[in-house]
Amino acid sequence: MEIKIMKNILDRNQNKANEVRNLLLLKKVLMVNIISSPGAGKTTLLERTCETLGEKFRIGVIEGDITTDRDAQRLKKYNIPIVVINTEGGCHLDSHSISKVLDSFDLDNLDVLFVENVGNLICPAQFDLGEDFKIALVSTTEGDDKPGKYPMLFREAKAVLLNKTDLIPYTNFKIDFFRDDLQKINAQIPLFEISCTKGQGLSEWYMWIEEQI
Amino acid sequence: MEIKIMKNILDRNQNKANEVRNLLLLKKVLMVNIISSPGAGKTTLLERTCETLGEKFRIGVIEGDITTDRDAQRLKKYNIPIVVINTEGGCHLDSHSISKVLDSFDLDNLDVLFVENVGNLICPAQFDLGEDFKIALVSTTEGDDKPGKYPMLFREAKAVLLNKTDLIPYTNFKIDFFRDDLQKINAQIPLFEISCTKGQGLSEWYMWIEEQI
């Protein structure tokens, strides 16, 4: 019974995601769905990206959070359009909530819309929001064994960002193990090794995301 | 409609959780449900706890993981009964899966059963497994803003363990902010500030968990 219910929910989500995707295609807005564990650095990545690409591209952000607008507050200083979706306990964003807030953006004057999903490595990977692609963000302090343990996201994503590389010397994180583990799940996926707080390794990410836009 | 479905799922879960709780009460086994984000240190906490309390108490472990038995492999060396539940994509354990694996334990020869839930700060907080209490484990590298952003777990838990305190000097984690944030959500909850890899601050945790057993 639960499988049938889940299938219905996913089917309804997929229909609305297709609508969102068609609208954004028409408006020529790239939508990027950023998924990670709590505290892996999604907001800091957006801060760095707004700082560097904010002059060149018209950026908008949808902030998904269970409650509070803390992440949105951190992005206010970039003077970009930001809309917060509070899921009130919900563990992921879905295409219906995205569809509702798209009216709040002037889509004709936007190049890219970043969606910061709820901090969760599992459920958000199952829900298409109508994005062009998903990004998996994972931090070294979470350990080097995450691709194998949480494979769905690493299969679904178009790129992986490994954040907090500056903390590797203080942990037992083995980068070769991580790379091998990721390759077993998704052999072709681009991997960016970065530190958002220290600003390391980000130029490759900026170049890659520019190409996508 | 989705709210009704969710209510049904939670009701069915609650009925089975009550059965599990009654059985464990009869068998005098304490069940502790450990919840955290991916990579916050649940398995390392169990390693340290088995090392220190393994002589004094008969410990069993249920390892909840989406896939793989990596965490269970790490605990094998303690020669304790361990059962792995692979949720195959599911984002939390539920009381039905716990009930099924209890047969695999000799409950008459067990003092405490630790459940390592799936790495997820959200969904596991909503599902009663029949445990005596939940423990929230959070690591400093996730940031100091987690209690306010993920309040349900911090309300539900009987104690909070703040892990990876050894990494505070290398991050922008502010311990006073974290303590205040937690207190706003749950003023009375005990907080243990620990580093499982460095073995710091754990004696208070051992004393506390001994009292519970």
Short mmCIF file of C-alpha atoms in Angstrom, two decimals:
data_model
loop_
_atom_site.label_atom_id
_atom_site.label_comp_id
_atom_site.label_asym_id
_atom_site.label_seq_id
_atom_site.Cartn_x
_atom_site.Cartn_y
_atom_site.Cartn_z
CA MET A 1 0.00 0.00 0.00
CA GLU A 2 2.72 2.45 0.95
CA ILE A 3 4.54 1.81 -2.33
CA LYS A 4 1.36 2.69 -4.27
CA ILE A 5 0.92 5.88 -2.24
CA MET A 6 4.54 6.85 -2.85
CA LYS A 7 4.09 6.20 -6.56
CA ASN A 8 1.04 8.50 -6.65
CA ILE A 9 2.90 11.26 -4.83
CA LEU A 10 5.88 10.94 -7.17
CA ASP A 11 3.64 10.90 -10.27
CA ARG A 12 1.85 14.09 -9.18
CA ASN A 13 5.22 15.66 -8.41
CA GLN A 14 6.55 14.65 -11.83
CA ASN A 15 3.63 16.22 -13.71
CA LYS A 16 4.10 19.55 -11.97
CA ALA A 17 7.90 19.33 -12.42
CA ASN A 18 7.37 18.99 -16.17
CA GLU A 19 5.24 22.16 -16.14
CA VAL A 20 7.95 24.04 -14.23
CA ARG A 21 10.63 22.78 -16.62
CA ASN A 22 8.66 23.91 -19.68
CA LEU A 23 8.08 27.36 -18.20
CA LEU A 24 11.76 27.86 -17.35
CA LEU A 25 12.81 26.63 -20.79
CA LEU A 26 10.51 29.22 -22.34
CA LYS A 27 11.92 31.94 -20.08
CA LYS A 28 15.52 30.74 -20.62
CA VAL A 29 16.21 30.41 -16.90
CA LEU A 30 18.56 27.66 -15.74
CA MET A 31 17.38 26.01 -12.50
CA VAL A 32 19.97 24.26 -10.30
CA ASN A 33 18.80 22.10 -7.37
CA ILE A 34 21.51 21.99 -4.68
CA ILE A 35 21.26 19.04 -2.30
CA SER A 36 23.37 18.20 0.76
CA SER A 37 23.32 17.13 4.39
CA PRO A 38 22.62 19.84 7.00
CA GLY A 39 25.60 22.15 7.30
CA ALA A 40 27.62 20.88 4.35
CA GLY A 41 27.93 24.43 3.01
CA LYS A 42 25.08 25.08 0.55
CA THR A 43 24.56 28.67 1.68
CA THR A 44 28.29 29.45 1.76
CA LEU A 45 28.59 28.07 -1.78
CA LEU A 46 25.79 30.42 -2.84
CA GLU A 47 27.50 33.34 -1.08
CA ARG A 48 30.75 32.72 -2.96
CA THR A 49 28.90 32.15 -6.25
CA CYS A 50 26.86 35.39 -5.91
CA GLU A 51 30.05 37.33 -5.12
CA THR A 52 31.84 36.04 -8.19
CA LEU A 53 29.10 35.61 -10.80
CA GLY A 54 26.61 38.20 -9.52
CA GLU A 55 27.90 40.94 -11.84
CA LYS A 56 27.83 38.75 -14.92
CA PHE A 57 24.54 36.89 -14.45
CA ARG A 58 21.14 37.69 -13.02
CA ILE A 59 20.86 35.23 -10.13
CA GLY A 60 17.77 34.29 -8.11
CA VAL A 61 17.55 31.94 -5.12
CA ILE A 62 14.83 29.76 -3.62
CA GLU A 63 15.71 28.89 -0.02
CA GLY A 64 14.15 25.66 1.23
CA ASP A 65 14.13 25.29 4.99
CA ILE A 66 11.98 23.49 7.51
CA THR A 67 11.63 26.68 9.49
CA THR A 68 13.45 30.05 9.90
CA ASP A 69 14.81 32.34 7.15
CA ARG A 70 18.40 32.21 8.41
CA ASP A 71 19.94 31.16 5.10
CA ALA A 72 18.01 33.81 3.17
CA GLN A 73 19.22 36.47 5.62
CA ARG A 74 22.80 35.53 4.80
CA LEU A 75 22.17 36.15 1.08
CA LYS A 76 20.31 39.45 1.46
CA LYS A 77 23.46 41.52 1.02
CA TYR A 78 23.77 40.50 -2.64
CA ASN A 79 20.54 42.33 -3.57
CA ILE A 80 19.19 39.39 -5.53
CA PRO A 81 15.62 38.11 -5.58
CA ILE A 82 15.23 35.45 -2.84
CA VAL A 83 12.12 33.53 -1.84
CA VAL A 84 11.97 31.32 1.25
CA ILE A 85 9.90 28.13 1.30
CA ASN A 86 9.39 26.84 4.84
CA THR A 87 8.31 23.20 4.65
CA GLU A 88 7.06 23.21 8.28
CA GLY A 89 8.57 19.83 9.06
CA GLY A 90 8.71 18.51 5.49
CA CYS A 91 11.99 16.82 4.60
CA HIS A 92 12.30 18.02 0.98
CA LEU A 93 11.02 20.56 -1.51
CA ASP A 94 8.57 19.40 -4.17
CA SER A 95 7.59 20.75 -7.57
CA HIS A 96 4.26 22.14 -6.30
CA SER A 97 5.94 24.44 -3.79
CA ILE A 98 8.45 25.56 -6.47
CA SER A 99 5.67 26.22 -8.96
CA LYS A 100 3.83 28.42 -6.46
CA VAL A 101 6.81 30.68 -5.74
CA LEU A 102 7.91 31.13 -9.37
CA ASP A 103 5.29 33.91 -9.66
CA SER A 104 7.37 35.92 -7.18
CA PHE A 105 10.30 36.10 -9.62
CA ASP A 106 10.58 38.25 -12.71
CA LEU A 107 11.62 35.32 -14.89
CA ASP A 108 12.23 37.51 -17.93
CA ASN A 109 15.07 39.14 -16.03
CA LEU A 110 16.78 36.06 -14.61
CA ASP A 111 19.57 33.84 -15.98
CA VAL A 112 19.86 31.27 -13.23
CA LEU A 113 17.72 30.19 -10.29
CA PHE A 114 19.53 28.29 -7.55
CA VAL A 115 17.36 26.16 -5.29
CA GLU A 116 18.86 25.42 -1.91
CA ASN A 117 16.97 22.32 -0.88
CA VAL A 118 16.24 21.25 2.71
CA GLY A 119 19.36 19.84 4.43
CA ASN A 120 18.93 16.14 3.74
CA LEU A 121 20.99 13.71 1.68
CA ILE A 122 18.12 11.31 1.01
CA CYS A 123 14.57 12.54 0.32
CA PRO A 124 15.35 15.55 -1.92
CA ALA A 125 17.11 13.23 -4.39
CA GLN A 126 13.76 11.52 -5.12
CA PHE A 127 11.83 14.67 -6.06
CA ASP A 128 12.19 16.35 -9.43
CA LEU A 129 11.54 20.07 -8.96
CA GLY A 130 11.67 20.85 -12.68
CA GLU A 131 15.34 21.77 -12.38
CA ASP A 132 17.82 21.48 -15.22
CA PHE A 133 20.01 19.38 -12.95
CA LYS A 134 20.86 18.49 -9.37
CA ILE A 135 24.15 19.24 -7.64
CA ALA A 136 25.38 17.03 -4.79
CA LEU A 137 27.35 18.92 -2.16
CA VAL A 138 29.15 16.87 0.48
CA SER A 139 31.72 17.94 3.03
CA THR A 140 34.91 16.16 4.07
CA THR A 141 33.90 16.22 7.74
CA GLU A 142 30.98 13.90 6.93
CA GLY A 143 33.48 11.16 6.13
CA ASP A 144 34.79 9.61 2.94
CA ASP A 145 32.16 6.84 2.77
CA LYS A 146 29.11 8.85 1.72
CA PRO A 147 28.74 8.01 -2.01
CA GLY A 148 28.38 4.28 -1.31
CA LYS A 149 26.06 4.81 1.65
CA TYR A 150 23.77 7.37 0.00
CA PRO A 151 24.02 6.34 -3.66
CA MET A 152 20.81 7.80 -5.07
CA LEU A 153 21.88 11.44 -4.93
CA PHE A 154 25.31 10.68 -6.38
CA ARG A 155 23.62 8.86 -9.27
CA GLU A 156 21.08 11.63 -9.89
CA ALA A 157 23.45 14.60 -9.69
CA LYS A 158 25.18 16.22 -12.67
CA ALA A 159 28.19 17.29 -10.57
CA VAL A 160 29.59 16.68 -7.09
CA LEU A 161 31.16 19.39 -4.95
CA LEU A 162 33.36 18.15 -2.12
CA ASN A 163 33.49 21.03 0.36
CA LYS A 164 35.64 21.74 3.44
CA THR A 165 38.81 20.34 1.89
CA ASP A 166 40.70 22.72 4.23
CA LEU A 167 39.62 20.48 7.15
CA ILE A 168 41.06 17.25 5.69
CA PRO A 169 44.32 17.51 7.73
CA TYR A 170 42.28 17.43 10.98
CA THR A 171 40.11 14.41 10.08
CA ASN A 172 40.55 10.82 8.94
CA PHE A 173 39.06 11.62 5.53
CA LYS A 174 40.88 9.77 2.72
CA ILE A 175 40.39 11.53 -0.57
CA ASP A 176 41.37 8.50 -2.67
CA PHE A 177 38.76 6.37 -0.93
CA PHE A 178 36.14 9.06 -1.57
CA ARG A 179 37.06 9.36 -5.27
CA ASP A 180 36.96 5.58 -5.75
CA ASP A 181 33.67 5.29 -3.90
CA LEU A 182 32.13 8.02 -6.04
CA GLN A 183 33.44 6.48 -9.24
CA LYS A 184 31.80 3.16 -8.45
CA ILE A 185 28.43 4.96 -8.17
CA ASN A 186 28.85 7.39 -11.05
CA ALA A 187 32.02 6.99 -13.09
CA GLN A 188 31.67 10.04 -15.35
CA ILE A 189 30.50 12.70 -12.88
CA PRO A 190 32.63 15.85 -12.53
CA LEU A 191 34.03 16.34 -9.03
CA PHE A 192 35.04 19.77 -7.69
CA GLU A 193 37.18 19.75 -4.57
CA ILE A 194 36.61 23.07 -2.84
CA SER A 195 36.69 25.02 0.39
CA CYS A 196 33.94 27.64 0.37
CA THR A 197 35.11 29.35 3.56
CA LYS A 198 38.73 29.55 2.36
CA GLY A 199 37.80 30.21 -1.28
CA GLN A 200 39.88 27.29 -2.56
CA GLY A 201 39.23 25.34 -5.76
CA LEU A 202 36.22 27.42 -6.74
CA SER A 203 37.41 28.73 -10.12
CA GLU A 204 36.69 25.36 -11.80
CA TRP A 205 33.18 25.42 -10.31
CA TYR A 206 32.55 28.96 -11.59
CA MET A 207 33.77 27.99 -15.07
CA TRP A 208 31.60 24.88 -15.12
CA ILE A 209 28.44 26.63 -13.95
CA GLU A 210 29.05 29.46 -16.45
CA GLU A 211 29.14 26.90 -19.23
CA GLN A 212 25.80 25.51 -18.05
CA ILE A 213 24.21 28.98 -18.01
CA MET B 1 -4.97 13.89 1.26
CA GLU B 2 -1.25 13.61 1.95
CA ILE B 3 -1.81 14.68 5.57
CA LYS B 4 -4.33 11.87 6.06
CA ILE B 5 -1.96 9.32 4.53
CA MET B 6 0.86 10.53 6.77
CA LYS B 7 -1.45 10.26 9.79
CA ASN B 8 -2.31 6.64 8.89
CA ILE B 9 1.36 5.74 8.47
CA LEU B 10 2.24 7.34 11.81
CA ASP B 11 -0.71 5.64 13.58
CA ARG B 12 0.33 2.20 12.31
CA ASN B 13 3.92 2.96 13.30
CA GLN B 14 2.79 4.04 16.78
CA ASN B 15 0.82 0.84 17.41
CA LYS B 16 3.80 -1.34 16.56
CA ALA B 17 6.13 0.93 18.56
CA ASN B 18 3.94 0.38 21.63
CA GLU B 19 4.27 -3.41 21.15
CA VAL B 20 8.06 -3.10 20.87
CA ARG B 21 8.19 -0.92 23.99
CA ASN B 22 6.13 -3.38 26.03
CA LEU B 23 8.31 -6.31 24.98
CA LEU B 24 11.55 -4.48 25.87
CA LEU B 25 10.09 -3.39 29.21
CA LEU B 26 9.28 -7.01 29.98
CA LYS B 27 12.80 -8.07 28.98
CA LYS B 28 14.39 -5.14 30.86
CA VAL B 29 16.28 -3.95 27.79
CA LEU B 30 16.87 -0.21 27.36
CA MET B 31 16.52 0.92 23.73
CA VAL B 32 18.28 4.12 22.64
CA ASN B 33 17.53 5.62 19.22
CA ILE B 34 20.52 7.65 17.99
CA ILE B 35 19.69 10.25 15.33
CA SER B 36 22.02 12.57 13.40
CA SER B 37 22.95 13.93 9.99
CA PRO B 38 25.13 11.74 7.77
CA GLY B 39 28.66 11.58 9.11
CA ALA B 40 28.09 13.33 12.44
CA GLY B 41 29.73 10.45 14.29
CA LYS B 42 27.05 7.93 15.35
CA THR B 43 29.21 4.90 14.62
CA THR B 44 32.29 6.40 16.27
CA LEU B 45 30.18 7.17 19.36
CA LEU B 46 29.10 3.52 19.43
CA GLU B 47 32.73 2.37 19.02
CA ARG B 48 33.83 4.46 22.03
CA THR B 49 30.78 3.40 24.06
CA CYS B 50 31.33 -0.32 23.36
CA GLU B 51 35.01 0.02 24.31
CA THR B 52 34.20 1.63 27.64
CA LEU B 53 30.91 0.04 28.70
CA GLY B 54 31.18 -3.27 26.87
CA GLU B 55 32.65 -5.08 29.88
CA LYS B 56 30.01 -3.81 32.28
CA PHE B 57 26.86 -4.11 30.17
CA ARG B 58 25.56 -6.47 27.53
CA ILE B 59 25.22 -4.24 24.47
CA GLY B 60 23.41 -4.92 21.21
CA VAL B 61 23.20 -2.72 18.11
CA ILE B 62 20.72 -2.29 15.28
CA GLU B 63 22.41 -0.56 12.34
CA GLY B 64 20.01 1.35 10.09
CA ASP B 65 21.42 2.20 6.67
CA ILE B 66 20.00 2.81 3.23
CA THR B 67 22.41 0.29 1.80
CA THR B 68 25.77 -1.34 2.72
CA ASP B 69 26.83 -2.80 6.07
CA ARG B 70 29.83 -0.48 6.47
CA ASP B 71 28.87 0.76 9.93
CA ALA B 72 28.20 -2.76 11.20
CA GLN B 73 31.60 -3.88 9.91
CA ARG B 74 33.23 -1.20 12.07
CA LEU B 75 31.53 -2.59 15.20
CA LYS B 76 32.26 -6.28 14.54
CA LYS B 77 35.46 -6.22 16.60
CA TYR B 78 33.50 -5.75 19.84
CA ASN B 79 31.87 -9.19 19.56
CA ILE B 80 28.41 -7.87 20.27
CA PRO B 81 25.16 -8.86 18.56
CA ILE B 82 24.58 -6.55 15.58
CA VAL B 83 21.74 -6.61 13.08
CA VAL B 84 21.72 -4.46 9.94
CA ILE B 85 18.49 -3.05 8.53
CA ASN B 86 18.92 -1.77 4.97
CA THR B 87 16.03 0.52 4.15
CA GLU B 88 16.76 0.34 0.38
CA GLY B 89 16.21 4.04 -0.14
CA GLY B 90 13.99 4.67 2.89
CA CYS B 91 14.95 7.78 4.84
CA HIS B 92 14.28 6.47 8.38
CA LEU B 93 13.74 3.31 10.40
CA ASP B 94 10.22 2.47 11.54
CA SER B 95 8.84 0.32 14.33
CA HIS B 96 7.84 -2.52 11.97
CA SER B 97 11.42 -3.04 10.80
CA ILE B 98 12.64 -2.93 14.42
CA SER B 99 9.97 -5.40 15.53
CA LYS B 100 11.03 -7.88 12.83
CA VAL B 101 14.71 -7.91 13.82
CA LEU B 102 14.17 -8.17 17.59
CA ASP B 103 13.80 -11.95 17.12
CA SER B 104 17.47 -12.04 16.11
CA PHE B 105 18.55 -10.88 19.58
CA ASP B 106 18.63 -12.91 22.78
CA LEU B 107 16.74 -10.24 24.71
CA ASP B 108 17.09 -12.11 28.02
CA ASN B 109 20.83 -11.54 27.79
CA LEU B 110 20.88 -7.89 26.83
CA ASP B 111 20.99 -4.68 28.91
CA VAL B 112 20.92 -2.05 26.22
CA LEU B 113 20.09 -1.96 22.54
CA PHE B 114 21.47 1.00 20.60
CA VAL B 115 19.73 1.82 17.35
CA GLU B 116 21.82 3.77 14.86
CA ASN B 117 19.17 5.36 12.69
CA VAL B 118 19.62 6.33 9.03
CA GLY B 119 21.74 9.50 8.67
CA ASN B 120 19.03 12.16 8.52
CA LEU B 121 18.21 15.00 10.92
CA ILE B 122 14.55 15.20 9.90
CA CYS B 123 12.47 12.10 9.15
CA PRO B 124 13.75 9.76 11.92
CA ALA B 125 12.58 12.29 14.54
CA GLN B 126 8.96 11.66 13.50
CA PHE B 127 9.00 7.88 13.94
CA ASP B 128 8.73 6.23 17.35
CA LEU B 129 10.59 2.90 17.19
CA GLY B 130 9.50 1.81 20.66
CA GLU B 131 12.73 3.21 22.10
CA ASP B 132 13.07 4.44 25.67
CA PHE B 133 14.40 7.71 24.31
CA LYS B 134 16.04 9.42 21.35
CA ILE B 135 19.52 10.96 21.36
CA ALA B 136 20.37 13.86 19.06
CA LEU B 137 23.95 13.82 17.86
CA VAL B 138 25.18 16.89 16.00
CA SER B 139 28.71 17.87 14.98
CA THR B 140 30.37 21.27 15.17
CA THR B 141 31.30 21.17 11.48
CA GLU B 142 27.59 21.28 10.59
CA GLY B 143 27.42 24.81 12.00
CA ASP B 144 26.07 26.35 15.20
CA ASP B 145 22.59 27.07 13.80
CA LYS B 146 21.14 23.55 13.67
CA PRO B 147 18.78 23.49 16.72
CA GLY B 148 16.70 26.41 15.41
CA LYS B 149 16.70 25.09 11.85
CA TYR B 150 15.82 21.46 12.69
CA PRO B 151 13.83 21.91 15.90
CA MET B 152 11.80 18.69 15.99
CA LEU B 153 14.67 16.36 16.85
CA PHE B 154 16.01 18.72 19.52
CA ARG B 155 12.54 18.83 21.10
CA GLU B 156 12.06 15.06 20.94
CA ALA B 157 15.49 14.01 22.22
CA LYS B 158 16.35 13.27 25.84
CA ALA B 159 19.95 14.42 25.43
CA VAL B 160 22.11 16.20 22.87
CA LEU B 161 25.67 15.22 22.04
CA LEU B 162 27.74 17.87 20.30
CA ASN B 163 30.53 15.98 18.58
CA LYS B 164 33.78 17.07 16.86
CA THR B 165 34.53 19.79 19.41
CA ASP B 166 38.21 19.28 18.50
CA LEU B 167 37.47 20.90 15.12
CA ILE B 168 35.98 24.12 16.56
CA PRO B 169 39.30 26.05 16.20
CA TYR B 170 39.25 25.43 12.42
CA THR B 171 35.63 26.51 11.83
CA ASN B 172 33.40 29.52 12.52
CA PHE B 173 31.32 27.52 15.03
CA LYS B 174 30.32 29.66 18.04
CA ILE B 175 29.54 27.47 21.01
CA ASP B 176 27.60 30.18 22.87
CA PHE B 177 25.33 30.66 19.87
CA PHE B 178 24.74 26.90 19.71
CA ARG B 179 23.95 26.64 23.43
CA ASP B 180 21.53 29.59 23.28
CA ASP B 181 19.87 28.23 20.16
CA LEU B 182 19.40 24.82 21.79
CA GLN B 183 18.08 26.34 24.98
CA LYS B 184 15.36 28.20 23.08
CA ILE B 185 14.16 24.89 21.63
CA ASN B 186 14.58 22.72 24.72
CA ALA B 187 15.70 24.55 27.85
CA GLN B 188 16.21 21.55 30.13
CA ILE B 189 17.95 19.10 27.82
CA PRO B 190 21.39 17.81 28.90
CA LEU B 191 24.17 18.72 26.46
CA PHE B 192 27.39 16.71 26.22
CA GLU B 193 30.24 18.40 24.36
CA ILE B 194 32.48 15.65 23.04
CA SER B 195 35.04 14.56 20.49
CA CYS B 196 34.62 10.88 19.71
CA THR B 197 37.79 10.63 17.62
CA LYS B 198 39.89 12.36 20.29
CA GLY B 199 38.04 10.75 23.22
CA GLN B 200 37.27 14.11 24.84
CA GLY B 201 34.31 14.86 27.12
CA LEU B 202 32.98 11.32 26.98
CA SER B 203 33.06 10.44 30.69
CA GLU B 204 29.94 12.53 31.40
CA TRP B 205 28.15 10.70 28.55
CA TYR B 206 29.18 7.28 29.93
CA MET B 207 27.96 8.24 33.43
CA TRP B 208 24.67 9.53 32.06
CA ILE B 209 23.96 6.49 29.90
CA GLU B 210 24.91 4.17 32.80
CA GLU B 211 22.29 5.90 34.94
CA GLN B 212 19.70 5.30 32.22
CA ILE B 213 20.56 1.58 32.01
#
